[in-house]
């Protein structure tokens, strides 16, 4: 069953999209946890980091590259955090691989 992120890719539900190419889509999180909170997702339906196969290597690499480019375009010159929650212990709620780009405030460590 397609996740809510597939519906965003397919433009069935709206999102504030900041970047798109053939591989990835990036859009602002609906419930931001930092002044900048953008989700970078592969267009390919991959559920989580646990579901990666070797053929996904370029896709995931592209998502990370895109995150870095967006961080620069958002002016996150003092740093930022890139997070991928995986599974229930990791706090993943949406079953479509995504990277959270968080910035614009000082992050704490360790995360909760
Ligand atoms: P997870 O907990 O799975 O790592 O993160 C899922 C993220 O997706 C959450 O930060 C949540 O706010 C965001 N999210 C859930 N539904 C929507 C939606 O419909 N639109 C957008 N833009 N973000 C969403």
Tab-separated table of N, CA and C and ligand atoms in Angstrom:
chain	number	residue	atom	x	y	z
A	1	UNK	N	0.850	-1.193	0.000
A	1	UNK	CA	0.000	0.000	0.000
A	1	UNK	C	0.893	1.254	0.000
A	2	UNK	N	0.613	2.203	-0.901
A	2	UNK	CA	1.466	3.383	-0.992
A	2	UNK	C	1.380	4.234	0.277
A	3	UNK	N	2.505	4.767	0.684
A	3	UNK	CA	2.519	5.622	1.871
A	3	UNK	C	2.101	7.031	1.474
A	4	UNK	N	1.960	7.863	2.485
A	4	UNK	CA	1.604	9.270	2.241
A	4	UNK	C	2.654	9.953	1.372
A	5	UNK	N	3.909	9.482	1.450
A	5	UNK	CA	4.945	10.127	0.649
A	5	UNK	C	4.793	9.790	-0.833
A	6	UNK	N	4.298	8.596	-1.131
A	6	UNK	CA	4.010	8.270	-2.536
A	6	UNK	C	2.932	9.201	-3.069
A	7	UNK	N	1.975	9.522	-2.219
A	7	UNK	CA	0.908	10.446	-2.652
A	7	UNK	C	1.468	11.847	-2.895
A	8	UNK	N	2.487	12.215	-2.120
A	8	UNK	CA	3.136	13.512	-2.362
A	8	UNK	C	3.909	13.460	-3.681
A	9	UNK	N	4.633	12.375	-3.923
A	9	UNK	CA	5.357	12.220	-5.202
A	9	UNK	C	4.380	12.317	-6.375
A	10	UNK	N	3.233	11.678	-6.222
A	10	UNK	CA	2.241	11.636	-7.307
A	10	UNK	C	1.349	12.872	-7.357
A	11	UNK	N	1.630	13.838	-6.461
A	11	UNK	CA	0.861	15.098	-6.394
A	11	UNK	C	-0.615	14.846	-6.056
A	12	UNK	N	-0.871	13.753	-5.336
A	12	UNK	CA	-2.244	13.503	-4.879
A	12	UNK	C	-2.545	14.301	-3.629
A	13	UNK	N	-1.510	14.611	-2.854
A	13	UNK	CA	-1.684	15.539	-1.740
A	13	UNK	C	-0.589	16.605	-1.849
A	14	UNK	N	-0.893	17.821	-1.389
A	14	UNK	CA	0.062	18.918	-1.571
A	14	UNK	C	1.229	18.852	-0.603
A	15	UNK	N	2.329	19.445	-0.996
A	15	UNK	CA	3.492	19.590	-0.119
A	15	UNK	C	4.277	20.798	-0.613
A	16	UNK	N	5.052	21.366	0.293
A	16	UNK	CA	5.914	22.511	-0.056
A	16	UNK	C	7.234	21.938	-0.577
A	17	UNK	N	7.267	21.699	-1.873
A	17	UNK	CA	8.409	21.020	-2.509
A	17	UNK	C	9.541	22.022	-2.755
A	18	UNK	N	10.743	21.647	-2.316
A	18	UNK	CA	11.885	22.548	-2.485
A	18	UNK	C	12.874	22.042	-3.545
A	19	UNK	N	12.781	20.762	-3.890
A	19	UNK	CA	13.695	20.218	-4.896
A	19	UNK	C	13.089	18.941	-5.474
A	20	UNK	N	13.346	18.740	-6.754
A	20	UNK	CA	12.916	17.483	-7.392
A	20	UNK	C	13.844	17.167	-8.547
A	21	UNK	N	14.201	15.905	-8.686
A	21	UNK	CA	14.832	15.430	-9.918
A	21	UNK	C	14.277	14.035	-10.208
A	22	UNK	N	14.917	13.296	-11.105
A	22	UNK	CA	14.373	11.983	-11.472
A	22	UNK	C	14.439	10.991	-10.313
A	23	UNK	N	15.342	11.229	-9.371
A	23	UNK	CA	15.608	10.258	-8.304
A	23	UNK	C	14.955	10.622	-6.980
A	24	UNK	N	14.952	11.908	-6.662
A	24	UNK	CA	14.567	12.360	-5.306
A	24	UNK	C	13.514	13.452	-5.353
A	25	UNK	N	12.846	13.559	-4.204
A	25	UNK	CA	11.941	14.689	-3.973
A	25	UNK	C	12.259	15.216	-2.583
A	26	UNK	N	12.235	16.542	-2.425
A	26	UNK	CA	12.463	17.138	-1.106
A	26	UNK	C	11.358	18.144	-0.831
A	27	UNK	N	10.822	18.088	0.367
A	27	UNK	CA	9.707	18.974	0.726
A	27	UNK	C	9.755	19.272	2.220
A	28	UNK	N	9.143	20.372	2.610
A	28	UNK	CA	9.170	20.778	4.017
A	28	UNK	C	8.268	19.880	4.848
A	29	UNK	N	8.786	19.512	6.039
A	29	UNK	CA	8.025	18.669	6.952
A	29	UNK	C	6.787	19.439	7.425
A	30	UNK	N	5.679	18.726	7.490
A	30	UNK	CA	4.406	19.352	7.884
A	30	UNK	C	4.416	19.760	9.356
A	31	UNK	N	5.280	19.151	10.150
A	31	UNK	CA	5.353	19.436	11.583
A	31	UNK	C	6.825	19.660	11.956
A	32	UNK	N	7.345	20.843	11.594
A	32	UNK	CA	8.801	21.057	11.694
A	32	UNK	C	9.321	21.004	13.122
A	33	UNK	N	10.481	20.335	13.284
A	33	UNK	CA	11.132	20.201	14.590
A	33	UNK	C	12.332	21.150	14.709
A	34	UNK	N	12.520	21.990	13.716
A	34	UNK	CA	13.596	22.973	13.705
A	34	UNK	C	13.185	24.048	12.694
A	35	UNK	N	13.809	25.243	12.743
A	35	UNK	CA	13.433	26.297	11.793
A	35	UNK	C	13.499	25.823	10.334
A	36	UNK	N	14.490	25.004	10.010
A	36	UNK	CA	14.512	24.322	8.705
A	36	UNK	C	14.320	22.833	8.959
A	37	UNK	N	13.297	22.266	8.387
A	37	UNK	CA	13.049	20.820	8.511
A	37	UNK	C	12.502	20.340	7.168
A	38	UNK	N	13.374	19.709	6.419
A	38	UNK	CA	13.044	19.264	5.064
A	38	UNK	C	13.252	17.757	4.979
A	39	UNK	N	12.336	17.094	4.320
A	39	UNK	CA	12.440	15.641	4.110
A	39	UNK	C	12.937	15.393	2.693
A	40	UNK	N	13.949	14.555	2.573
A	40	UNK	CA	14.472	14.166	1.259
A	40	UNK	C	14.137	12.687	1.083
A	41	UNK	N	13.427	12.371	0.037
A	41	UNK	CA	12.982	10.988	-0.161
A	41	UNK	C	13.364	10.503	-1.554
A	42	UNK	N	13.636	9.209	-1.682
A	42	UNK	CA	13.790	8.636	-3.027
A	42	UNK	C	12.411	8.469	-3.656
A	43	UNK	N	12.323	8.669	-4.955
A	43	UNK	CA	11.034	8.430	-5.615
A	43	UNK	C	10.719	6.935	-5.664
A	44	UNK	N	11.780	6.143	-5.701
A	44	UNK	CA	11.609	4.693	-5.667
A	44	UNK	C	10.995	4.304	-4.313
A	45	UNK	N	10.059	3.385	-4.318
A	45	UNK	CA	9.407	2.991	-3.056
A	45	UNK	C	10.290	2.027	-2.275
A	46	UNK	N	11.093	2.605	-1.372
A	46	UNK	CA	11.940	1.820	-0.465
A	46	UNK	C	11.394	2.100	0.930
A	47	UNK	N	11.083	1.063	1.673
A	47	UNK	CA	10.415	1.291	2.959
A	47	UNK	C	11.318	1.917	4.004
A	48	UNK	N	12.551	1.435	4.103
A	48	UNK	CA	13.430	1.936	5.164
A	48	UNK	C	14.865	1.564	4.829
A	49	UNK	N	15.788	2.010	5.669
A	49	UNK	CA	17.193	1.628	5.500
A	49	UNK	C	17.349	0.119	5.520
A	50	UNK	N	16.480	-0.558	6.253
A	50	UNK	CA	16.531	-2.020	6.354
A	50	UNK	C	16.168	-2.721	5.052
A	51	UNK	N	15.597	-1.993	4.131
A	51	UNK	CA	15.109	-2.604	2.890
A	51	UNK	C	15.979	-2.261	1.679
A	52	UNK	N	17.140	-1.682	1.945
A	52	UNK	CA	18.024	-1.314	0.833
A	52	UNK	C	18.644	-2.538	0.191
A	53	UNK	N	18.804	-2.481	-1.118
A	53	UNK	CA	19.588	-3.495	-1.821
A	53	UNK	C	20.710	-2.770	-2.567
A	54	UNK	N	21.644	-3.538	-3.085
A	54	UNK	CA	22.808	-2.930	-3.735
A	54	UNK	C	22.405	-1.960	-4.850
A	55	UNK	N	21.298	-2.258	-5.516
A	55	UNK	CA	20.878	-1.400	-6.627
A	55	UNK	C	20.390	-0.025	-6.155
A	56	UNK	N	20.198	0.137	-4.851
A	56	UNK	CA	19.729	1.422	-4.317
A	56	UNK	C	20.877	2.371	-3.972
A	57	UNK	N	22.114	1.901	-4.160
A	57	UNK	CA	23.258	2.675	-3.688
A	57	UNK	C	23.287	4.084	-4.300
A	58	UNK	N	23.096	4.174	-5.593
A	58	UNK	CA	23.137	5.499	-6.238
A	58	UNK	C	21.973	6.363	-5.798
A	59	UNK	N	20.832	5.731	-5.592
A	59	UNK	CA	19.638	6.477	-5.173
A	59	UNK	C	19.870	7.119	-3.808
A	60	UNK	N	20.375	6.323	-2.867
A	60	UNK	CA	20.620	6.841	-1.523
A	60	UNK	C	21.730	7.895	-1.560
A	61	UNK	N	22.754	7.639	-2.340
A	61	UNK	CA	23.832	8.618	-2.478
A	61	UNK	C	23.306	9.939	-3.028
A	62	UNK	N	22.424	9.855	-3.982
A	62	UNK	CA	21.842	11.061	-4.567
A	62	UNK	C	21.031	11.827	-3.505
A	63	UNK	N	20.264	11.103	-2.695
A	63	UNK	CA	19.472	11.763	-1.643
A	63	UNK	C	20.388	12.522	-0.679
A	64	UNK	N	21.507	11.931	-0.316
A	64	UNK	CA	22.431	12.585	0.620
A	64	UNK	C	23.073	13.805	-0.045
A	65	UNK	N	23.435	13.670	-1.314
A	65	UNK	CA	23.989	14.814	-2.049
A	65	UNK	C	22.973	15.949	-2.113
A	66	UNK	N	21.740	15.595	-2.410
A	66	UNK	CA	20.673	16.607	-2.498
A	66	UNK	C	20.495	17.291	-1.142
A	67	UNK	N	20.546	16.518	-0.061
A	67	UNK	CA	20.416	17.110	1.282
A	67	UNK	C	21.502	18.153	1.498
A	68	UNK	N	22.720	17.825	1.102
A	68	UNK	CA	23.829	18.741	1.277
A	68	UNK	C	23.634	20.018	0.451
A	69	UNK	N	23.161	19.858	-0.769
A	69	UNK	CA	22.909	21.036	-1.620
A	69	UNK	C	21.776	21.891	-1.048
A	70	UNK	N	20.745	21.252	-0.525
A	70	UNK	CA	19.636	22.024	0.048
A	70	UNK	C	20.110	22.756	1.304
A	71	UNK	N	20.924	22.096	2.121
A	71	UNK	CA	21.459	22.758	3.319
A	71	UNK	C	22.170	24.047	2.922
A	72	UNK	N	22.937	23.995	1.849
A	72	UNK	CA	23.639	25.200	1.385
A	72	UNK	C	22.643	26.247	0.903
A	73	UNK	N	21.645	25.802	0.140
A	73	UNK	CA	20.695	26.780	-0.405
A	73	UNK	C	19.795	27.371	0.680
A	74	UNK	N	19.626	26.635	1.784
A	74	UNK	CA	18.840	27.150	2.926
A	74	UNK	C	19.693	28.031	3.837
A	75	UNK	N	20.979	28.145	3.523
A	75	UNK	CA	21.850	29.016	4.313
A	75	UNK	C	22.257	28.432	5.656
A	76	UNK	N	22.345	27.117	5.751
A	76	UNK	CA	22.683	26.470	7.027
A	76	UNK	C	24.206	26.413	7.194
A	77	UNK	N	24.809	27.588	7.224
A	77	UNK	CA	26.271	27.664	7.229
A	77	UNK	C	26.882	27.256	8.566
A	78	UNK	N	26.090	27.265	9.633
A	78	UNK	CA	26.625	26.870	10.944
A	78	UNK	C	26.438	25.378	11.220
A	79	UNK	N	25.918	24.662	10.258
A	79	UNK	CA	25.752	23.218	10.431
A	79	UNK	C	24.297	22.806	10.432
A	80	UNK	N	24.111	21.529	10.451
A	80	UNK	CA	22.763	20.957	10.384
A	80	UNK	C	22.863	19.486	10.743
A	81	UNK	N	21.720	18.826	10.780
A	81	UNK	CA	21.719	17.390	11.065
A	81	UNK	C	20.924	16.673	9.986
A	82	UNK	N	21.420	15.514	9.554
A	82	UNK	CA	20.720	14.669	8.588
A	82	UNK	C	20.425	13.347	9.286
A	83	UNK	N	19.130	13.011	9.377
A	83	UNK	CA	18.692	11.870	10.196
A	83	UNK	C	17.814	10.947	9.358
A	84	UNK	N	18.034	9.649	9.492
A	84	UNK	CA	17.101	8.673	8.911
A	84	UNK	C	16.651	7.738	10.029
A	85	UNK	N	15.416	7.873	10.450
A	85	UNK	CA	14.867	6.964	11.450
A	85	UNK	C	14.529	5.637	10.774
A	86	UNK	N	14.811	4.542	11.463
A	86	UNK	CA	14.567	3.220	10.871
A	86	UNK	C	13.841	2.332	11.869
A	87	UNK	N	12.663	1.869	11.459
A	87	UNK	CA	11.925	0.912	12.280
A	87	UNK	C	11.340	1.516	13.544
A	88	UNK	N	10.715	0.678	14.353
A	88	UNK	CA	9.989	1.201	15.515
A	88	UNK	C	10.933	1.751	16.576
A	89	UNK	N	12.048	1.090	16.836
A	89	UNK	CA	12.983	1.636	17.827
A	89	UNK	C	13.613	2.934	17.321
A	90	UNK	N	13.759	3.056	16.029
A	90	UNK	CA	14.332	4.275	15.453
A	90	UNK	C	13.344	5.423	15.355
A	91	UNK	N	12.065	5.125	15.617
A	91	UNK	CA	11.054	6.180	15.597
A	91	UNK	C	10.509	6.489	14.217
A	92	UNK	N	10.625	5.533	13.286
A	92	UNK	CA	10.103	5.764	11.937
A	92	UNK	C	8.590	5.597	11.923
A	93	UNK	N	7.904	6.618	11.426
A	93	UNK	CA	6.439	6.561	11.355
A	93	UNK	C	5.933	6.340	9.940
A	94	UNK	N	6.622	6.921	8.962
A	94	UNK	CA	6.169	6.785	7.574
A	94	UNK	C	7.027	5.718	6.882
A	95	UNK	N	6.393	4.658	6.365
A	95	UNK	CA	7.156	3.538	5.785
A	95	UNK	C	7.626	3.782	4.361
A	96	UNK	N	8.334	4.890	4.179
A	96	UNK	CA	8.987	5.218	2.908
A	96	UNK	C	10.279	5.906	3.319
A	97	UNK	N	11.420	5.351	2.900
A	97	UNK	CA	12.715	5.892	3.318
A	97	UNK	C	12.752	7.412	3.162
A	98	UNK	N	13.235	8.083	4.206
A	98	UNK	CA	13.359	9.543	4.127
A	98	UNK	C	14.472	10.011	5.037
A	99	UNK	N	15.080	11.111	4.636
A	99	UNK	CA	16.128	11.758	5.413
A	99	UNK	C	15.582	13.095	5.900
A	100	UNK	N	15.703	13.301	7.223
A	100	UNK	CA	15.313	14.596	7.791
A	100	UNK	C	16.526	15.521	7.742
A	101	UNK	N	16.378	16.667	7.096
A	101	UNK	CA	17.390	17.719	7.154
A	101	UNK	C	16.894	18.761	8.150
A	102	UNK	N	17.627	18.866	9.262
A	102	UNK	CA	17.214	19.756	10.361
A	102	UNK	C	18.291	20.806	10.575
A	103	UNK	N	17.868	22.054	10.660
A	103	UNK	CA	18.855	23.102	10.892
A	103	UNK	C	18.200	24.394	11.335
A	104	UNK	N	19.051	25.383	11.581
A	104	UNK	CA	18.554	26.684	11.999
A	104	UNK	C	18.498	26.848	13.506
A	105	UNK	N	18.935	25.844	14.235
A	105	UNK	CA	19.071	25.945	15.687
A	105	UNK	C	20.166	24.984	16.127
A	106	UNK	N	20.628	25.159	17.345
A	106	UNK	CA	21.642	24.256	17.895
A	106	UNK	C	20.979	22.919	18.233
A	107	UNK	N	21.525	21.837	17.715
A	107	UNK	CA	20.989	20.513	18.008
A	107	UNK	C	21.586	19.994	19.313
A	108	UNK	N	20.847	19.121	19.968
A	108	UNK	CA	21.376	18.492	21.182
A	108	UNK	C	21.779	17.052	20.869
A	109	UNK	N	22.613	16.509	21.726
A	109	UNK	CA	23.050	15.124	21.574
A	109	UNK	C	23.167	14.502	22.951
A	110	UNK	N	22.738	13.287	23.199
A	110	UNK	CA	22.134	12.391	22.222
A	110	UNK	C	20.678	12.742	21.945
A	111	UNK	N	20.162	12.309	20.786
A	111	UNK	CA	18.741	12.520	20.492
A	111	UNK	C	17.897	11.675	21.429
A	112	UNK	N	16.670	12.034	21.590
A	112	UNK	CA	15.761	11.323	22.514
A	112	UNK	C	15.374	9.968	21.994
B	1	LIG	P1	9.530	9.603	10.698
B	1	LIG	O1	8.983	9.672	12.098
B	1	LIG	O2	8.864	8.521	9.891
B	1	LIG	O3	11.014	9.548	10.653
B	1	LIG	O4	9.176	11.000	10.033
B	1	LIG	C1	8.031	11.232	9.295
B	1	LIG	C2	7.922	12.714	9.105
B	1	LIG	O5	6.954	12.960	8.117
B	1	LIG	C3	7.458	13.464	10.370
B	1	LIG	O6	8.430	14.437	10.722
B	1	LIG	C4	6.139	14.085	9.952
B	1	LIG	O7	5.931	15.366	10.498
B	1	LIG	C5	6.236	14.112	8.436
B	1	LIG	N1	4.965	14.007	7.743
B	1	LIG	C6	3.997	13.092	7.984
B	1	LIG	N2	2.968	13.272	7.142
B	1	LIG	C7	3.310	14.327	6.351
B	1	LIG	C8	2.638	14.989	5.271
B	1	LIG	O8	1.536	14.659	4.863
B	1	LIG	N3	3.295	16.039	4.689
B	1	LIG	C9	4.551	16.434	5.103
B	1	LIG	N4	5.096	17.474	4.461
B	1	LIG	N5	5.194	15.829	6.109
B	1	LIG	C10	4.581	14.783	6.728
